[in-house]
Tab-separated table of C-alpha atoms in Angstrom:
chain	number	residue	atom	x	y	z
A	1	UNK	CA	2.377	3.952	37.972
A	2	UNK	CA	5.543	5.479	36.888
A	3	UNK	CA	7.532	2.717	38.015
A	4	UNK	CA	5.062	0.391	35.431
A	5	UNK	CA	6.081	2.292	32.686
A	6	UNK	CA	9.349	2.526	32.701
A	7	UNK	CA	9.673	-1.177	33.210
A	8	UNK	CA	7.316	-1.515	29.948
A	9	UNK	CA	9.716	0.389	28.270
A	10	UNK	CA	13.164	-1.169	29.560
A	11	UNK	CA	11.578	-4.643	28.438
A	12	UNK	CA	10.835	-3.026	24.663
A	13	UNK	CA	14.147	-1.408	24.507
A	14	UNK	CA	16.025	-4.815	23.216
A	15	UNK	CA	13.755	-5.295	20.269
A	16	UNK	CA	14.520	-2.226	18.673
A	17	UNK	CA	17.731	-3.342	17.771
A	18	UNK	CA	20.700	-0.863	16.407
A	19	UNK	CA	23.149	-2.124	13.564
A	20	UNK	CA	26.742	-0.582	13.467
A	21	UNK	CA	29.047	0.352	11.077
A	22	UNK	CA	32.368	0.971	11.265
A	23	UNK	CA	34.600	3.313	9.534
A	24	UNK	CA	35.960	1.758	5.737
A	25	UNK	CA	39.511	1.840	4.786
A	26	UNK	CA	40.808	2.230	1.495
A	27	UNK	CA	42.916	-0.481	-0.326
A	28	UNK	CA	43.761	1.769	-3.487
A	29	UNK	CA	45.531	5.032	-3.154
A	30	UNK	CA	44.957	7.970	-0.892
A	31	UNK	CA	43.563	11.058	-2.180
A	32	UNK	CA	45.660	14.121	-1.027
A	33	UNK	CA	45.094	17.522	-1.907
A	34	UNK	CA	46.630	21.042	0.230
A	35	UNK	CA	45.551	24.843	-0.361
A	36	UNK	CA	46.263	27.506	1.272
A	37	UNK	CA	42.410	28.768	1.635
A	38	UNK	CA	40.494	25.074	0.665
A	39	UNK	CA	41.623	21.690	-0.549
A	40	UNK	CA	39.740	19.104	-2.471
A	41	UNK	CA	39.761	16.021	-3.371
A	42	UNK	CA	37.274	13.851	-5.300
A	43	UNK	CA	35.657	10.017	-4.295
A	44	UNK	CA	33.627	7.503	-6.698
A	45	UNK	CA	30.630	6.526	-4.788
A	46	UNK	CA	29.635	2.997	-6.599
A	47	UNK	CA	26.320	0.597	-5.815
A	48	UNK	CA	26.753	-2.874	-7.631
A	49	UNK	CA	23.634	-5.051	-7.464
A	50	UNK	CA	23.027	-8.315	-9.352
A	51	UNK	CA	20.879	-9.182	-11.862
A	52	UNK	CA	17.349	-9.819	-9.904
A	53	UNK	CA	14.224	-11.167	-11.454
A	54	UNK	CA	11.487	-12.753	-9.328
A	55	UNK	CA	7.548	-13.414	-8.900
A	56	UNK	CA	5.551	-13.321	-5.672
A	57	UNK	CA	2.750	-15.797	-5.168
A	58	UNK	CA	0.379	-15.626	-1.959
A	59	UNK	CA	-2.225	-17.639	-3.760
A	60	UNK	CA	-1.317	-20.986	-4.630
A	61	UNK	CA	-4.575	-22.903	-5.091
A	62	UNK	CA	-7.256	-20.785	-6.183
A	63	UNK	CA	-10.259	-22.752	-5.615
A	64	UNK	CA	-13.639	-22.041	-7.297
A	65	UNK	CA	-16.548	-23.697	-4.846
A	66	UNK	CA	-20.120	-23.802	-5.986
A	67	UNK	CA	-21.149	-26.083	-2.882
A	68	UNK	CA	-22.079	-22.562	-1.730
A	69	UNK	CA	-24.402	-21.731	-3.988
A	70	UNK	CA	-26.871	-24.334	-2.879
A	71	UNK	CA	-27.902	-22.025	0.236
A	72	UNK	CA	-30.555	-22.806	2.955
A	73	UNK	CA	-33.208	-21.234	0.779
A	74	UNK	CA	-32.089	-22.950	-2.947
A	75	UNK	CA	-33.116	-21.761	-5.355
A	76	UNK	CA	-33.371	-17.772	-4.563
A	77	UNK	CA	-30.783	-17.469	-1.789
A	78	UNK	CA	-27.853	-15.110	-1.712
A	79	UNK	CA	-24.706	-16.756	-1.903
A	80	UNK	CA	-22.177	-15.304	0.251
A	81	UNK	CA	-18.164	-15.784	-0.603
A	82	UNK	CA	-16.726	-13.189	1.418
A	83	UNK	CA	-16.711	-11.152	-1.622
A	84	UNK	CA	-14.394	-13.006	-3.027
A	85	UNK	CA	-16.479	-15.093	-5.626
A	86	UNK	CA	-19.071	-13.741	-7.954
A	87	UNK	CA	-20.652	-15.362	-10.225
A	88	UNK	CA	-22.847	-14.205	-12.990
A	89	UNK	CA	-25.491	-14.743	-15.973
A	90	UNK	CA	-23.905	-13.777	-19.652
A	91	UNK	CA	-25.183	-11.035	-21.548
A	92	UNK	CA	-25.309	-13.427	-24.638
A	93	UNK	CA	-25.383	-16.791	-25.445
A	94	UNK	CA	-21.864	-17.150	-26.800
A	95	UNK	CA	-18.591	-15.747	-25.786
A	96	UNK	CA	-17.395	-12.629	-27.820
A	97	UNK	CA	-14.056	-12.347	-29.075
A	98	UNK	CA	-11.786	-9.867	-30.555
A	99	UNK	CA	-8.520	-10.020	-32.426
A	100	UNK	CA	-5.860	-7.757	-30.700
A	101	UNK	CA	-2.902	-6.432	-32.538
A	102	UNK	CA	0.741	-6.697	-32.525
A	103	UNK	CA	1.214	-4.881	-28.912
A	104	UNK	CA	-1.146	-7.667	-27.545
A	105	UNK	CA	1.058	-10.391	-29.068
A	106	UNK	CA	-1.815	-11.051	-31.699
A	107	UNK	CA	-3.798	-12.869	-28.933
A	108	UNK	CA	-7.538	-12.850	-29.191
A	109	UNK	CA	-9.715	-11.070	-25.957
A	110	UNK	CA	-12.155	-12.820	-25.058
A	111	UNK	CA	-15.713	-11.791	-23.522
A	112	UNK	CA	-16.848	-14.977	-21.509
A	113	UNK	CA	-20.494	-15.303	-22.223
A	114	UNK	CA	-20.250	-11.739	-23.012
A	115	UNK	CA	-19.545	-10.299	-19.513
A	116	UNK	CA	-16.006	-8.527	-18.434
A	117	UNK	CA	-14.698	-6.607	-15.505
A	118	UNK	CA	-13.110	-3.194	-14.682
A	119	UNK	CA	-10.512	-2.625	-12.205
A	120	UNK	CA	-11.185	1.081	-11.811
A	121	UNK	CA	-11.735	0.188	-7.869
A	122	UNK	CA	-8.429	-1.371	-7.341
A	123	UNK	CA	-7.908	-3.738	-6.203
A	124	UNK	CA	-11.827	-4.849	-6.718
A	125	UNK	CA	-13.511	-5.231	-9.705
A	126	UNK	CA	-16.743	-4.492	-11.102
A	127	UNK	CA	-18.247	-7.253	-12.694
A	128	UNK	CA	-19.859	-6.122	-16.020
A	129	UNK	CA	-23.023	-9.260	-16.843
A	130	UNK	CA	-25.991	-10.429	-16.204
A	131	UNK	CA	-28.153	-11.260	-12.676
A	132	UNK	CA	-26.273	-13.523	-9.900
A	133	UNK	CA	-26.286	-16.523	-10.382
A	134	UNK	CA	-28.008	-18.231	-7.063
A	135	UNK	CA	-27.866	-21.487	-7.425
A	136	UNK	CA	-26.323	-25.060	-9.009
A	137	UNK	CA	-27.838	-26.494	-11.134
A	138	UNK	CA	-28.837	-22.258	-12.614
A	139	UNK	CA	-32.157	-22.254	-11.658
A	140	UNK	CA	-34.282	-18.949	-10.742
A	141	UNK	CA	-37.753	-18.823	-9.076
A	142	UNK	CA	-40.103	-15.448	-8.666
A	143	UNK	CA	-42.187	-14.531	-6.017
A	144	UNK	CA	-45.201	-16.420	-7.877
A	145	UNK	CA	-42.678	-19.665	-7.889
A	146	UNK	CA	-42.765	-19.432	-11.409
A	147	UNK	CA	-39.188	-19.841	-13.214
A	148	UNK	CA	-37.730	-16.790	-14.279
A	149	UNK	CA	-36.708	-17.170	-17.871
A	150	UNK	CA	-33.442	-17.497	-18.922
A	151	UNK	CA	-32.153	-18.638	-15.187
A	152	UNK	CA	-30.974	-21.884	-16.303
A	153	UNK	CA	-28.410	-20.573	-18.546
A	154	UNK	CA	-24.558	-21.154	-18.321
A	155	UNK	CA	-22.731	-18.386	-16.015
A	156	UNK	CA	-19.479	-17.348	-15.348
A	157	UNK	CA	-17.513	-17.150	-11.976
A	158	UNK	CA	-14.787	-14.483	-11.053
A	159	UNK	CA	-12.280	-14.573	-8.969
A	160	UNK	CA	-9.115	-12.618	-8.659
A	161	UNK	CA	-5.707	-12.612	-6.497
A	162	UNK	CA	-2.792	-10.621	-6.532
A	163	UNK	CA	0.616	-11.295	-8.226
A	164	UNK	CA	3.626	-9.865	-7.111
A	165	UNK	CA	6.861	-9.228	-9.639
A	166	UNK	CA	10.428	-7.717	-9.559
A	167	UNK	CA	13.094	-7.076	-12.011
A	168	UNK	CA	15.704	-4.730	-12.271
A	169	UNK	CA	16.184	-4.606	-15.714
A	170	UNK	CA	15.200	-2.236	-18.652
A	171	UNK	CA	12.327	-4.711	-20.009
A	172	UNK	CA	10.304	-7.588	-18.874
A	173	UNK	CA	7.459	-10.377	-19.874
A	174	UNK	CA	4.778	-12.089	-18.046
A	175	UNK	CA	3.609	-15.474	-19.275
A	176	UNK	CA	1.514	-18.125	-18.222
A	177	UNK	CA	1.147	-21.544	-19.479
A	178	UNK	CA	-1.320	-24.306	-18.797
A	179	UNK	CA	-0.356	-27.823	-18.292
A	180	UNK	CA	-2.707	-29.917	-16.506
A	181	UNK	CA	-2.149	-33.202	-14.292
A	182	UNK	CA	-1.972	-35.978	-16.640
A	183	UNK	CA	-5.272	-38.228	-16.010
A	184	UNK	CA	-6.801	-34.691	-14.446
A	185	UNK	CA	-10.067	-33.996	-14.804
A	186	UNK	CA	-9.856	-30.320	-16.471
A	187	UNK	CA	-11.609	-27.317	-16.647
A	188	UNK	CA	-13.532	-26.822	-19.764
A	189	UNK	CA	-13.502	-23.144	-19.936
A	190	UNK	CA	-11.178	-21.158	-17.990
A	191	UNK	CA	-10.126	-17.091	-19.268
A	192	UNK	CA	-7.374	-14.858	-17.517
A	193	UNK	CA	-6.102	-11.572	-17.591
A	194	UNK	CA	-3.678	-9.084	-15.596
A	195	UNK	CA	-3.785	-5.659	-14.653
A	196	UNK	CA	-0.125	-3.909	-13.290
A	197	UNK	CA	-1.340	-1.762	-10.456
A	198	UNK	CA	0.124	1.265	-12.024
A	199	UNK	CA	-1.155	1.364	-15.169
A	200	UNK	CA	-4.446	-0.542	-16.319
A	201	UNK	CA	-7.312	0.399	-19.082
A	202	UNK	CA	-11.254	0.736	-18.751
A	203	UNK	CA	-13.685	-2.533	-18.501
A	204	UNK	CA	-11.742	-5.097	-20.316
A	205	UNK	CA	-12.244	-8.855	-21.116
A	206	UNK	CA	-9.464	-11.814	-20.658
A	207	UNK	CA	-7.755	-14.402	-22.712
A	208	UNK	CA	-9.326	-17.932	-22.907
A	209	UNK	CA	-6.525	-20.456	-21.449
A	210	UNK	CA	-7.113	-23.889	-22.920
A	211	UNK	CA	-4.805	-26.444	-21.545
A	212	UNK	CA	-0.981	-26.733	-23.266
A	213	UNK	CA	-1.638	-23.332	-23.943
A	214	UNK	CA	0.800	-20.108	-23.041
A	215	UNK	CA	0.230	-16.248	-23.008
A	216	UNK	CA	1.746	-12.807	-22.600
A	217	UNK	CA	0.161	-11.813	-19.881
A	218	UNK	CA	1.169	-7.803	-20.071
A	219	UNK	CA	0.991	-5.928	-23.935
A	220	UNK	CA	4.547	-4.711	-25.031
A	221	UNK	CA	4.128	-0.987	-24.318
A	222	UNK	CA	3.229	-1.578	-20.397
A	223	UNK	CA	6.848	-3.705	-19.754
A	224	UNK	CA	9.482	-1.120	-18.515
A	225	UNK	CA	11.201	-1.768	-15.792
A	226	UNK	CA	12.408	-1.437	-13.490
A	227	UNK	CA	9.544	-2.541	-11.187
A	228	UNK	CA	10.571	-0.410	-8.193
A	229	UNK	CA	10.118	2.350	-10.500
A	230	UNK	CA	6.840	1.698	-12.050
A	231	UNK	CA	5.688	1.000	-8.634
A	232	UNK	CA	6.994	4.645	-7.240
A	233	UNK	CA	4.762	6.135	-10.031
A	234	UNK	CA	1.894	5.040	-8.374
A	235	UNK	CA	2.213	4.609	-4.741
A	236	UNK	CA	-1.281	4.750	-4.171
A	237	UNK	CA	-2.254	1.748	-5.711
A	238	UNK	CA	1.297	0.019	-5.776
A	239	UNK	CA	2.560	1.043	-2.359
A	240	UNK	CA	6.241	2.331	-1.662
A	241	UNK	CA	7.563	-1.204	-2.365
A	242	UNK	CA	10.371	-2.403	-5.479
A	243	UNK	CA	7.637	-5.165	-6.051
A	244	UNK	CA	5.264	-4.286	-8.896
A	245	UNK	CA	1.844	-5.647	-7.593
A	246	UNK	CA	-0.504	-7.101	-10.812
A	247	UNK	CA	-4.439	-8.098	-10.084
A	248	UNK	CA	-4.603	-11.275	-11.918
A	249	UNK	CA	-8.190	-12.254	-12.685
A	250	UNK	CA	-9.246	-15.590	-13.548
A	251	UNK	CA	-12.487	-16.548	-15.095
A	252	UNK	CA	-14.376	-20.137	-15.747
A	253	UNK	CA	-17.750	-20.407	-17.562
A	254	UNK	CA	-20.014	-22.880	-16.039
A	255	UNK	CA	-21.514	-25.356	-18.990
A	256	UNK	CA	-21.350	-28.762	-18.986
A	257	UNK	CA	-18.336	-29.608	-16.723
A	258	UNK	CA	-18.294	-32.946	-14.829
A	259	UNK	CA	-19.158	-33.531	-11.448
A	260	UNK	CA	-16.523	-33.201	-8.605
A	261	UNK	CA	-13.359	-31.210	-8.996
A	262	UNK	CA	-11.509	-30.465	-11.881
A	263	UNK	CA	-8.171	-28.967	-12.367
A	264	UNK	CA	-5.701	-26.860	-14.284
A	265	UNK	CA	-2.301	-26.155	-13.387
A	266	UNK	CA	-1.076	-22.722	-14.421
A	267	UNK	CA	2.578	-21.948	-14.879
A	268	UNK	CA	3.726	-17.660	-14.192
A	269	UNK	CA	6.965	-17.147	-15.753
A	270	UNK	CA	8.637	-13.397	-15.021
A	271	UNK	CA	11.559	-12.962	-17.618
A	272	UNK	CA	13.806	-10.020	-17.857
A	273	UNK	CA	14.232	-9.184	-21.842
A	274	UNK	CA	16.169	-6.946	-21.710
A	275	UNK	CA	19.346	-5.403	-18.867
């Protein structure tokens, strides 16, 4: 048995593999110092690194399906996405906006169909709206078989991936832009928002994204850098990485769209403002 072990462990050995260094010599002058009880002499210590900005993207088609909504037992069944879909009945009939300020690049938040999110349970989030929505076309039966009111409203679907951005610079901006495929059929109504995983408020809405639209993605006061920093102030949440993960959460409101797939292709852009 011993014998089995130790031949488990020579065959290991070679993957654990050790770099060396050798011993640097100086090209400028020598440093030279004599005393008869100490000496001393003093050494610069330098680390040069270049200018570094860069974005992370694990998710590169994010793919709303509502195939799965028409379950086994349409209209009342339970859709089930993994937990990665939900989507949900408005809390009013319109969507509810607000103009932000200055720090928010004057953009306007948007409430889809009333409903909004909170990313207290990182990195989930807590849907804030109406009843789920079980089936397409919205419909809604009780136990009598009698349509429950309301259940053929529009909805709104949530889904939400993670982002990944580094910069070693003093300051930084997050933008997205929406330019769809020429001849593309496009989504009507999509909404966006992102939360840094060190830093992030209480329920909040998104920003409506038509197409040929751009947006700051992150307000002004939440853009220090450098990431690796921001990211050691929350290891928790952010992990001991330089990366500075962001829960990016995108939103479309079911209405009137066509049949089949549309599409919207979303630019990130990750500039360094300031070095």
């Amino acid at each position: 048995m011993r014998k089995g072990i130790l031949a488990a462990v020579l065959v290991l050995a070679p993957l654990a593999l050790a770099q060396q260094v050798a011993p640097t010599q100086g090209n400028g002058p020598d440093a030279y110092a004599k005393g008869q009880d100490s000496a001393a002499v003093n050494q610069t210590i330098e680390l040069i690194l270049p200018k570094a900005t860069a974005l992370h993207l694990d998710v590169t088609t994010l793919t709303f399906d509502l195939t799965g909504l028409d379950g086994a037992n349409w209209p009342n069944s339970g859709p089930d996405f993994g937990g990665q879909m939900v989507c949900v009945y408005g809390l009013t009939d319109q969507d509810v906006k607000t103009q932000l300020g200055n720090n928010f690049y004057n953009q306007v938040q948007t409430l889809p169909l009333g409903t909004s999110y909170s990313a207290a349970q990182w990195p989930n989030i807590t849907i804030n709206g109406g009843s789920q929505v079980t089936a397409y076309p919205p419909i809604k039966l009780d136990k009598n078989g009698e349509l429950v009111p309301g259940s053929k409203n529009h909805f709104v679907c949530y889904r939400t991936f993670i982002l990944q951005k580094f910069s070693n610079g003093k300051q930084w901006d997050l933008t997205v832009t929406r330019n769809d495929p020429e001849g593309a059929q496009g989504i009507q109504h999509l909404y966006i928002q992102d939360n840094p995983c060190d830093t992030f408020g209480a329920a909040t809405g998104l920003y409506e994204l038509p197409n040929g639209a751009s947006l700051h993605l992150v307000p002004r006061n939440l853009q220090a850098g450098p990431t690796g920093t921001r990211s050691g102030n929350n290891p928790e949440r952010c992990g001991y990485k330089s990366w500075l993960d962001d829960l990016v959460v995108v939103a479309i409101k079911v209405n009137s769209d066509l049949f089949g797939k549309s599409t919207a292709n979303l630019t990130y852009t990750l500039a360094t403002t300031a070095w």
